[in-house]
Amino acid sequence: DVKVTQSSRYLVKRTGEKVFLECVQDMDHENMFWYRQDPGLGLRLIYFSYDVKMKEKGDIPEGYSVSREKKERFSLILESASTNQTSMYLCASSSWHRGYGYTFGSGTRLTVV
Amino acid sequence: EDKVVQSPLSLVVHEGDTVTLNCSYEVTNFRSLLWYKQEKKAPTFLFMLTSSGIEKKSGRLSSILDKKELFSILNITATQTGDSAIYLCAAYPSSGNTGKLIFGQGTTLQVKP
């Protein structure tokens, strides 16, 4: 069963900490995405990557960075966590071979205190 | 700016009711529209619609796209408590090859026994 795996389901961090959210896919997809999901706001794109070492800013990149050193892994980094980054973070991957439909990870609920 | 708007944002019904969820879009070079269902974990794929006027069905769920009026609807008949979820609509523009979907805010459906 193909999947997208996010390393943590729940995470609690302190303000100012550097936070790493990991996402791994086993489908050889070229595209990977990081979204945050907040009530009433839907899914908002933070960053995406369409190839190894390639990255592009989404709609809300401020306070975040990403890394894609290998095709299967896409990491989201919160350089200095703040309380307004408390949210559900969803990773997804896609491929033009599958008509670009996303496969999502289970999400990481991050709380910054 | 490309955007997708869903309505209503939330809905409460009783088992056995029929519901209609709406999704309108303004997307440059529109290619397809996708529906996802999100329960407690990862959003799961329901439908991809590319052609106007052709209904897609899966059990009690069905969806149709109107490319002239720029909207789609998702119907659920004989609702069950297991249909309680967030329903996400997303549009895929054909420009570029990054496969970046544009999501609406989501509709939260609660089905009461």
PDB file of C-alpha atoms in Angstrom:
ATOM      1  CA  ASP A   1       0.000   0.000   0.000  1.00  0.00           C
ATOM      2  CA  VAL A   2       1.583   3.224  -1.145  1.00  0.00           C
ATOM      3  CA  LYS A   3       1.739   5.967   1.375  1.00  0.00           C
ATOM      4  CA  VAL A   4       2.940   9.323   2.596  1.00  0.00           C
ATOM      5  CA  THR A   5       4.309   9.155   6.119  1.00  0.00           C
ATOM      6  CA  GLN A   6       4.660  12.087   8.475  1.00  0.00           C
ATOM      7  CA  SER A   7       7.022  11.458  11.332  1.00  0.00           C
ATOM      8  CA  SER A   8       4.875  12.761  14.181  1.00  0.00           C
ATOM      9  CA  ARG A   9       1.137  12.773  14.738  1.00  0.00           C
ATOM     10  CA  TYR A  10       1.212  15.222  17.638  1.00  0.00           C
ATOM     11  CA  LEU A  11       3.994  17.589  18.629  1.00  0.00           C
ATOM     12  CA  VAL A  12       4.320  20.175  21.396  1.00  0.00           C
ATOM     13  CA  LYS A  13       7.149  22.694  21.179  1.00  0.00           C
ATOM     14  CA  ARG A  14       8.169  25.841  23.008  1.00  0.00           C
ATOM     15  CA  THR A  15       8.269  29.308  21.509  1.00  0.00           C
ATOM     16  CA  GLY A  16      11.612  29.964  19.878  1.00  0.00           C
ATOM     17  CA  GLU A  17      12.498  26.321  19.299  1.00  0.00           C
ATOM     18  CA  LYS A  18      13.619  25.102  15.889  1.00  0.00           C
ATOM     19  CA  VAL A  19      11.129  22.492  14.713  1.00  0.00           C
ATOM     20  CA  PHE A  20      11.547  19.861  12.014  1.00  0.00           C
ATOM     21  CA  LEU A  21       8.550  18.148  10.416  1.00  0.00           C
ATOM     22  CA  GLU A  22       9.459  15.178   8.243  1.00  0.00           C
ATOM     23  CA  CYS A  23       7.541  13.692   5.337  1.00  0.00           C
ATOM     24  CA  VAL A  24       8.472  10.572   3.379  1.00  0.00           C
ATOM     25  CA  GLN A  25       6.704   9.079   0.353  1.00  0.00           C
ATOM     26  CA  ASP A  26       7.330   5.709  -1.249  1.00  0.00           C
ATOM     27  CA  MET A  27       5.643   6.334  -4.614  1.00  0.00           C
ATOM     28  CA  ASP A  28       8.539   7.937  -6.489  1.00  0.00           C
ATOM     29  CA  HIS A  29       6.445  11.097  -6.872  1.00  0.00           C
ATOM     30  CA  GLU A  30       8.262  14.123  -8.196  1.00  0.00           C
ATOM     31  CA  ASN A  31       6.063  16.732  -6.472  1.00  0.00           C
ATOM     32  CA  MET A  32       5.790  17.240  -2.737  1.00  0.00           C
ATOM     33  CA  PHE A  33       3.865  19.862  -0.768  1.00  0.00           C
ATOM     34  CA  TRP A  34       3.493  21.250   2.725  1.00  0.00           C
ATOM     35  CA  TYR A  35       0.171  22.787   3.789  1.00  0.00           C
ATOM     36  CA  ARG A  36      -1.179  24.062   7.039  1.00  0.00           C
ATOM     37  CA  GLN A  37      -4.849  23.628   7.827  1.00  0.00           C
ATOM     38  CA  ASP A  38      -6.765  25.991  10.103  1.00  0.00           C
ATOM     39  CA  PRO A  39     -10.528  26.113  10.745  1.00  0.00           C
ATOM     40  CA  GLY A  40     -12.315  28.376   8.285  1.00  0.00           C
ATOM     41  CA  LEU A  41      -9.168  28.945   6.237  1.00  0.00           C
ATOM     42  CA  GLY A  42      -8.860  25.563   4.547  1.00  0.00           C
ATOM     43  CA  LEU A  43      -5.516  24.311   3.292  1.00  0.00           C
ATOM     44  CA  ARG A  44      -2.907  26.971   2.714  1.00  0.00           C
ATOM     45  CA  LEU A  45       0.252  26.134   0.786  1.00  0.00           C
ATOM     46  CA  ILE A  46       3.506  26.853   2.600  1.00  0.00           C
ATOM     47  CA  TYR A  47       6.125  25.431   0.211  1.00  0.00           C
ATOM     48  CA  PHE A  48       6.303  22.898  -2.548  1.00  0.00           C
ATOM     49  CA  SER A  49       8.983  21.043  -4.442  1.00  0.00           C
ATOM     50  CA  TYR A  50       8.828  19.575  -7.928  1.00  0.00           C
ATOM     51  CA  ASP A  51      12.252  17.956  -7.916  1.00  0.00           C
ATOM     52  CA  VAL A  52      15.172  17.135  -5.661  1.00  0.00           C
ATOM     53  CA  LYS A  53      16.799  20.295  -4.290  1.00  0.00           C
ATOM     54  CA  MET A  54      14.106  22.422  -5.950  1.00  0.00           C
ATOM     55  CA  LYS A  55      11.665  24.416  -3.855  1.00  0.00           C
ATOM     56  CA  GLU A  56       9.152  27.159  -4.396  1.00  0.00           C
ATOM     57  CA  LYS A  57       7.306  29.386  -1.983  1.00  0.00           C
ATOM     58  CA  GLY A  58       3.604  28.910  -1.596  1.00  0.00           C
ATOM     59  CA  ASP A  59       1.096  31.391  -0.258  1.00  0.00           C
ATOM     60  CA  ILE A  60       2.348  31.628   3.339  1.00  0.00           C
ATOM     61  CA  PRO A  61       6.116  30.855   3.462  1.00  0.00           C
ATOM     62  CA  GLU A  62       7.050  33.381   6.151  1.00  0.00           C
ATOM     63  CA  GLY A  63       8.609  31.737   9.185  1.00  0.00           C
ATOM     64  CA  TYR A  64       9.175  28.444   7.368  1.00  0.00           C
ATOM     65  CA  SER A  65      11.855  26.822   5.251  1.00  0.00           C
ATOM     66  CA  VAL A  66      12.104  23.449   3.536  1.00  0.00           C
ATOM     67  CA  SER A  67      14.656  20.902   2.471  1.00  0.00           C
ATOM     68  CA  ARG A  68      14.519  18.233  -0.197  1.00  0.00           C
ATOM     69  CA  GLU A  69      17.828  16.418  -0.438  1.00  0.00           C
ATOM     70  CA  LYS A  70      16.290  13.128  -1.602  1.00  0.00           C
ATOM     71  CA  LYS A  71      13.287  12.537  -3.837  1.00  0.00           C
ATOM     72  CA  GLU A  72      11.326  10.666  -1.191  1.00  0.00           C
ATOM     73  CA  ARG A  73      11.801  13.120   1.681  1.00  0.00           C
ATOM     74  CA  PHE A  74      10.529  16.668   2.128  1.00  0.00           C
ATOM     75  CA  SER A  75      11.193  18.436   5.407  1.00  0.00           C
ATOM     76  CA  LEU A  76       9.476  21.521   6.788  1.00  0.00           C
ATOM     77  CA  ILE A  77      11.494  23.639   9.194  1.00  0.00           C
ATOM     78  CA  LEU A  78      10.155  26.235  11.591  1.00  0.00           C
ATOM     79  CA  GLU A  79      13.230  28.330  12.256  1.00  0.00           C
ATOM     80  CA  SER A  80      11.911  29.842  15.497  1.00  0.00           C
ATOM     81  CA  ALA A  81       8.504  28.502  16.446  1.00  0.00           C
ATOM     82  CA  SER A  82       5.816  30.971  17.443  1.00  0.00           C
ATOM     83  CA  THR A  83       2.350  30.469  18.903  1.00  0.00           C
ATOM     84  CA  ASN A  84       0.699  31.540  15.638  1.00  0.00           C
ATOM     85  CA  GLN A  85       2.268  28.503  13.997  1.00  0.00           C
ATOM     86  CA  THR A  86       0.100  26.215  16.100  1.00  0.00           C
ATOM     87  CA  SER A  87      -1.796  24.295  13.430  1.00  0.00           C
ATOM     88  CA  MET A  88      -2.347  21.031  11.586  1.00  0.00           C
ATOM     89  CA  TYR A  89       0.408  20.460   9.025  1.00  0.00           C
ATOM     90  CA  LEU A  90      -0.305  18.228   6.048  1.00  0.00           C
ATOM     91  CA  CYS A  91       2.241  16.841   3.631  1.00  0.00           C
ATOM     92  CA  ALA A  92       1.209  15.608   0.185  1.00  0.00           C
ATOM     93  CA  SER A  93       2.833  14.203  -2.914  1.00  0.00           C
ATOM     94  CA  SER A  94       1.746  13.901  -6.528  1.00  0.00           C
ATOM     95  CA  SER A  95       2.928  12.841  -9.938  1.00  0.00           C
ATOM     96  CA  TRP A  96       1.910  13.743 -13.476  1.00  0.00           C
ATOM     97  CA  HIS A  97       1.640  10.007 -14.102  1.00  0.00           C
ATOM     98  CA  ARG A  98      -1.405   9.939 -11.827  1.00  0.00           C
ATOM     99  CA  GLY A  99      -3.021  13.100 -13.166  1.00  0.00           C
ATOM    100  CA  TYR A 100      -1.664  15.153 -10.254  1.00  0.00           C
ATOM    101  CA  GLY A 101      -4.142  13.936  -7.657  1.00  0.00           C
ATOM    102  CA  TYR A 102      -2.554  14.271  -4.223  1.00  0.00           C
ATOM    103  CA  THR A 103      -1.760  11.535  -1.749  1.00  0.00           C
ATOM    104  CA  PHE A 104      -1.763  13.021   1.736  1.00  0.00           C
ATOM    105  CA  GLY A 105       0.020  12.124   4.920  1.00  0.00           C
ATOM    106  CA  SER A 106      -1.953  11.765   8.152  1.00  0.00           C
ATOM    107  CA  GLY A 107      -0.941  15.191   9.370  1.00  0.00           C
ATOM    108  CA  THR A 108       1.037  16.562  12.306  1.00  0.00           C
ATOM    109  CA  ARG A 109      -0.841  18.602  14.885  1.00  0.00           C
ATOM    110  CA  LEU A 110       1.728  21.063  16.187  1.00  0.00           C
ATOM    111  CA  THR A 111       1.133  23.070  19.342  1.00  0.00           C
ATOM    112  CA  VAL A 112       3.576  25.856  20.192  1.00  0.00           C
ATOM    113  CA  VAL A 113       3.423  26.970  23.818  1.00  0.00           C
TER     114      VAL A 113
ATOM    115  CA  GLU B   1      -5.754  35.483  -8.435  1.00  0.00           C
ATOM    116  CA  ASP B   2      -6.920  31.883  -8.661  1.00  0.00           C
ATOM    117  CA  LYS B   3      -9.436  30.890  -6.007  1.00  0.00           C
ATOM    118  CA  VAL B   4     -11.838  28.169  -4.979  1.00  0.00           C
ATOM    119  CA  VAL B   5     -14.831  28.872  -2.741  1.00  0.00           C
ATOM    120  CA  GLN B   6     -16.902  26.225  -0.981  1.00  0.00           C
ATOM    121  CA  SER B   7     -20.325  26.565   0.584  1.00  0.00           C
ATOM    122  CA  PRO B   8     -21.672  26.064   3.089  1.00  0.00           C
ATOM    123  CA  LEU B   9     -18.698  26.088   5.448  1.00  0.00           C
ATOM    124  CA  SER B  10     -20.518  23.788   7.843  1.00  0.00           C
ATOM    125  CA  LEU B  11     -23.648  21.711   7.787  1.00  0.00           C
ATOM    126  CA  VAL B  12     -25.524  19.565  10.298  1.00  0.00           C
ATOM    127  CA  VAL B  13     -28.022  16.974   9.054  1.00  0.00           C
ATOM    128  CA  HIS B  14     -29.703  13.815  10.309  1.00  0.00           C
ATOM    129  CA  GLU B  15     -29.107  10.306   9.070  1.00  0.00           C
ATOM    130  CA  GLY B  16     -31.023   9.619   5.896  1.00  0.00           C
ATOM    131  CA  ASP B  17     -30.949  13.211   4.675  1.00  0.00           C
ATOM    132  CA  THR B  18     -29.548  14.164   1.279  1.00  0.00           C
ATOM    133  CA  VAL B  19     -26.913  16.901   1.179  1.00  0.00           C
ATOM    134  CA  THR B  20     -25.420  19.016  -1.590  1.00  0.00           C
ATOM    135  CA  LEU B  21     -22.029  20.638  -1.182  1.00  0.00           C
ATOM    136  CA  ASN B  22     -21.018  23.449  -3.494  1.00  0.00           C
ATOM    137  CA  CYS B  23     -17.698  24.459  -4.981  1.00  0.00           C
ATOM    138  CA  SER B  24     -17.117  27.415  -7.290  1.00  0.00           C
ATOM    139  CA  TYR B  25     -13.812  28.280  -8.884  1.00  0.00           C
ATOM    140  CA  GLU B  26     -11.967  31.003 -10.727  1.00  0.00           C
ATOM    141  CA  VAL B  27      -8.816  29.402 -12.074  1.00  0.00           C
ATOM    142  CA  THR B  28      -6.688  30.402 -15.020  1.00  0.00           C
ATOM    143  CA  ASN B  29      -6.396  27.607 -17.585  1.00  0.00           C
ATOM    144  CA  PHE B  30      -8.585  25.274 -15.567  1.00  0.00           C
ATOM    145  CA  ARG B  31      -7.889  21.594 -16.115  1.00  0.00           C
ATOM    146  CA  SER B  32      -9.741  19.552 -13.499  1.00  0.00           C
ATOM    147  CA  LEU B  33     -11.524  19.657 -10.170  1.00  0.00           C
ATOM    148  CA  LEU B  34     -11.006  17.226  -7.326  1.00  0.00           C
ATOM    149  CA  TRP B  35     -13.006  16.308  -4.224  1.00  0.00           C
ATOM    150  CA  TYR B  36     -11.470  14.869  -1.059  1.00  0.00           C
ATOM    151  CA  LYS B  37     -12.954  13.580   2.198  1.00  0.00           C
ATOM    152  CA  GLN B  38     -11.059  14.216   5.427  1.00  0.00           C
ATOM    153  CA  GLU B  39     -12.000  12.411   8.605  1.00  0.00           C
ATOM    154  CA  LYS B  40      -9.585  12.439  11.503  1.00  0.00           C
ATOM    155  CA  LYS B  41      -6.532  11.751   9.412  1.00  0.00           C
ATOM    156  CA  ALA B  42      -5.352  12.229   5.842  1.00  0.00           C
ATOM    157  CA  PRO B  43      -7.746  13.534   3.193  1.00  0.00           C
ATOM    158  CA  THR B  44      -8.731  10.725   0.869  1.00  0.00           C
ATOM    159  CA  PHE B  45      -9.514  11.100  -2.804  1.00  0.00           C
ATOM    160  CA  LEU B  46     -13.151  10.937  -3.925  1.00  0.00           C
ATOM    161  CA  PHE B  47     -13.481  12.237  -7.490  1.00  0.00           C
ATOM    162  CA  MET B  48     -11.597  13.988 -10.246  1.00  0.00           C
ATOM    163  CA  LEU B  49     -13.774  15.837 -12.755  1.00  0.00           C
ATOM    164  CA  THR B  50     -12.462  17.070 -16.065  1.00  0.00           C
ATOM    165  CA  SER B  51     -15.392  17.101 -18.444  1.00  0.00           C
ATOM    166  CA  SER B  52     -18.464  19.241 -18.027  1.00  0.00           C
ATOM    167  CA  GLY B  53     -21.834  17.595 -17.470  1.00  0.00           C
ATOM    168  CA  ILE B  54     -20.580  14.076 -16.816  1.00  0.00           C
ATOM    169  CA  GLU B  55     -21.597  12.757 -13.418  1.00  0.00           C
ATOM    170  CA  LYS B  56     -19.220  10.603 -11.450  1.00  0.00           C
ATOM    171  CA  LYS B  57     -20.691   8.223  -8.885  1.00  0.00           C
ATOM    172  CA  SER B  58     -19.384   6.086  -6.085  1.00  0.00           C
ATOM    173  CA  GLY B  59     -22.080   4.452  -4.001  1.00  0.00           C
ATOM    174  CA  ARG B  60     -24.157   7.174  -2.348  1.00  0.00           C
ATOM    175  CA  LEU B  61     -21.773   9.929  -3.475  1.00  0.00           C
ATOM    176  CA  SER B  62     -21.926  11.664  -6.807  1.00  0.00           C
ATOM    177  CA  SER B  63     -20.398  14.762  -8.310  1.00  0.00           C
ATOM    178  CA  ILE B  64     -20.753  16.844 -11.426  1.00  0.00           C
ATOM    179  CA  LEU B  65     -18.864  19.704 -13.009  1.00  0.00           C
ATOM    180  CA  ASP B  66     -20.244  22.708 -14.893  1.00  0.00           C
ATOM    181  CA  LYS B  67     -17.380  24.371 -16.764  1.00  0.00           C
ATOM    182  CA  LYS B  68     -19.599  27.075 -18.188  1.00  0.00           C
ATOM    183  CA  GLU B  69     -20.816  28.297 -14.796  1.00  0.00           C
ATOM    184  CA  LEU B  70     -17.526  27.365 -13.079  1.00  0.00           C
ATOM    185  CA  PHE B  71     -18.817  25.191 -10.288  1.00  0.00           C
ATOM    186  CA  SER B  72     -19.130  21.650  -9.056  1.00  0.00           C
ATOM    187  CA  ILE B  73     -21.455  19.946  -6.611  1.00  0.00           C
ATOM    188  CA  LEU B  74     -20.996  16.905  -4.436  1.00  0.00           C
ATOM    189  CA  ASN B  75     -24.180  15.044  -3.508  1.00  0.00           C
ATOM    190  CA  ILE B  76     -24.497  12.549  -0.704  1.00  0.00           C
ATOM    191  CA  THR B  77     -27.762  10.620  -0.503  1.00  0.00           C
ATOM    192  CA  ALA B  78     -29.092   8.679   2.504  1.00  0.00           C
ATOM    193  CA  THR B  79     -26.389  10.147   4.735  1.00  0.00           C
ATOM    194  CA  GLN B  80     -24.840   8.055   7.501  1.00  0.00           C
ATOM    195  CA  THR B  81     -22.859   9.074  10.588  1.00  0.00           C
ATOM    196  CA  GLY B  82     -19.754   7.785   8.816  1.00  0.00           C
ATOM    197  CA  ASP B  83     -20.166  10.563   6.268  1.00  0.00           C
ATOM    198  CA  SER B  84     -19.273  13.102   8.960  1.00  0.00           C
ATOM    199  CA  ALA B  85     -16.063  14.723   7.734  1.00  0.00           C
ATOM    200  CA  ILE B  86     -14.530  17.768   6.117  1.00  0.00           C
ATOM    201  CA  TYR B  87     -15.071  17.758   2.360  1.00  0.00           C
ATOM    202  CA  LEU B  88     -12.394  19.538   0.374  1.00  0.00           C
ATOM    203  CA  CYS B  89     -12.699  20.817  -3.155  1.00  0.00           C
ATOM    204  CA  ALA B  90      -9.583  21.665  -5.185  1.00  0.00           C
ATOM    205  CA  ALA B  91      -8.930  22.965  -8.681  1.00  0.00           C
ATOM    206  CA  TYR B  92      -5.974  22.109 -10.830  1.00  0.00           C
ATOM    207  CA  PRO B  93      -4.796  24.707 -13.339  1.00  0.00           C
ATOM    208  CA  SER B  94      -3.044  23.305 -16.360  1.00  0.00           C
ATOM    209  CA  SER B  95      -0.332  25.946 -16.521  1.00  0.00           C
ATOM    210  CA  GLY B  96       3.073  24.676 -15.576  1.00  0.00           C
ATOM    211  CA  ASN B  97       3.826  21.134 -14.504  1.00  0.00           C
ATOM    212  CA  THR B  98       4.138  21.458 -10.741  1.00  0.00           C
ATOM    213  CA  GLY B  99       0.731  19.936 -10.017  1.00  0.00           C
ATOM    214  CA  LYS B 100      -0.141  22.552  -7.435  1.00  0.00           C
ATOM    215  CA  LEU B 101      -3.797  22.269  -6.422  1.00  0.00           C
ATOM    216  CA  ILE B 102      -5.828  25.254  -5.253  1.00  0.00           C
ATOM    217  CA  PHE B 103      -8.049  24.321  -2.311  1.00  0.00           C
ATOM    218  CA  GLY B 104     -11.279  25.768  -1.019  1.00  0.00           C
ATOM    219  CA  GLN B 105     -11.956  26.331   2.681  1.00  0.00           C
ATOM    220  CA  GLY B 106     -13.646  22.982   3.109  1.00  0.00           C
ATOM    221  CA  THR B 107     -17.188  22.086   4.203  1.00  0.00           C
ATOM    222  CA  THR B 108     -17.552  20.439   7.598  1.00  0.00           C
ATOM    223  CA  LEU B 109     -20.451  17.983   7.522  1.00  0.00           C
ATOM    224  CA  GLN B 110     -21.894  16.514  10.707  1.00  0.00           C
ATOM    225  CA  VAL B 111     -24.453  13.730  10.395  1.00  0.00           C
ATOM    226  CA  LYS B 112     -26.451  13.100  13.566  1.00  0.00           C
ATOM    227  CA  PRO B 113     -28.050   9.724  14.333  1.00  0.00           C
TER     228      PRO B 113
END
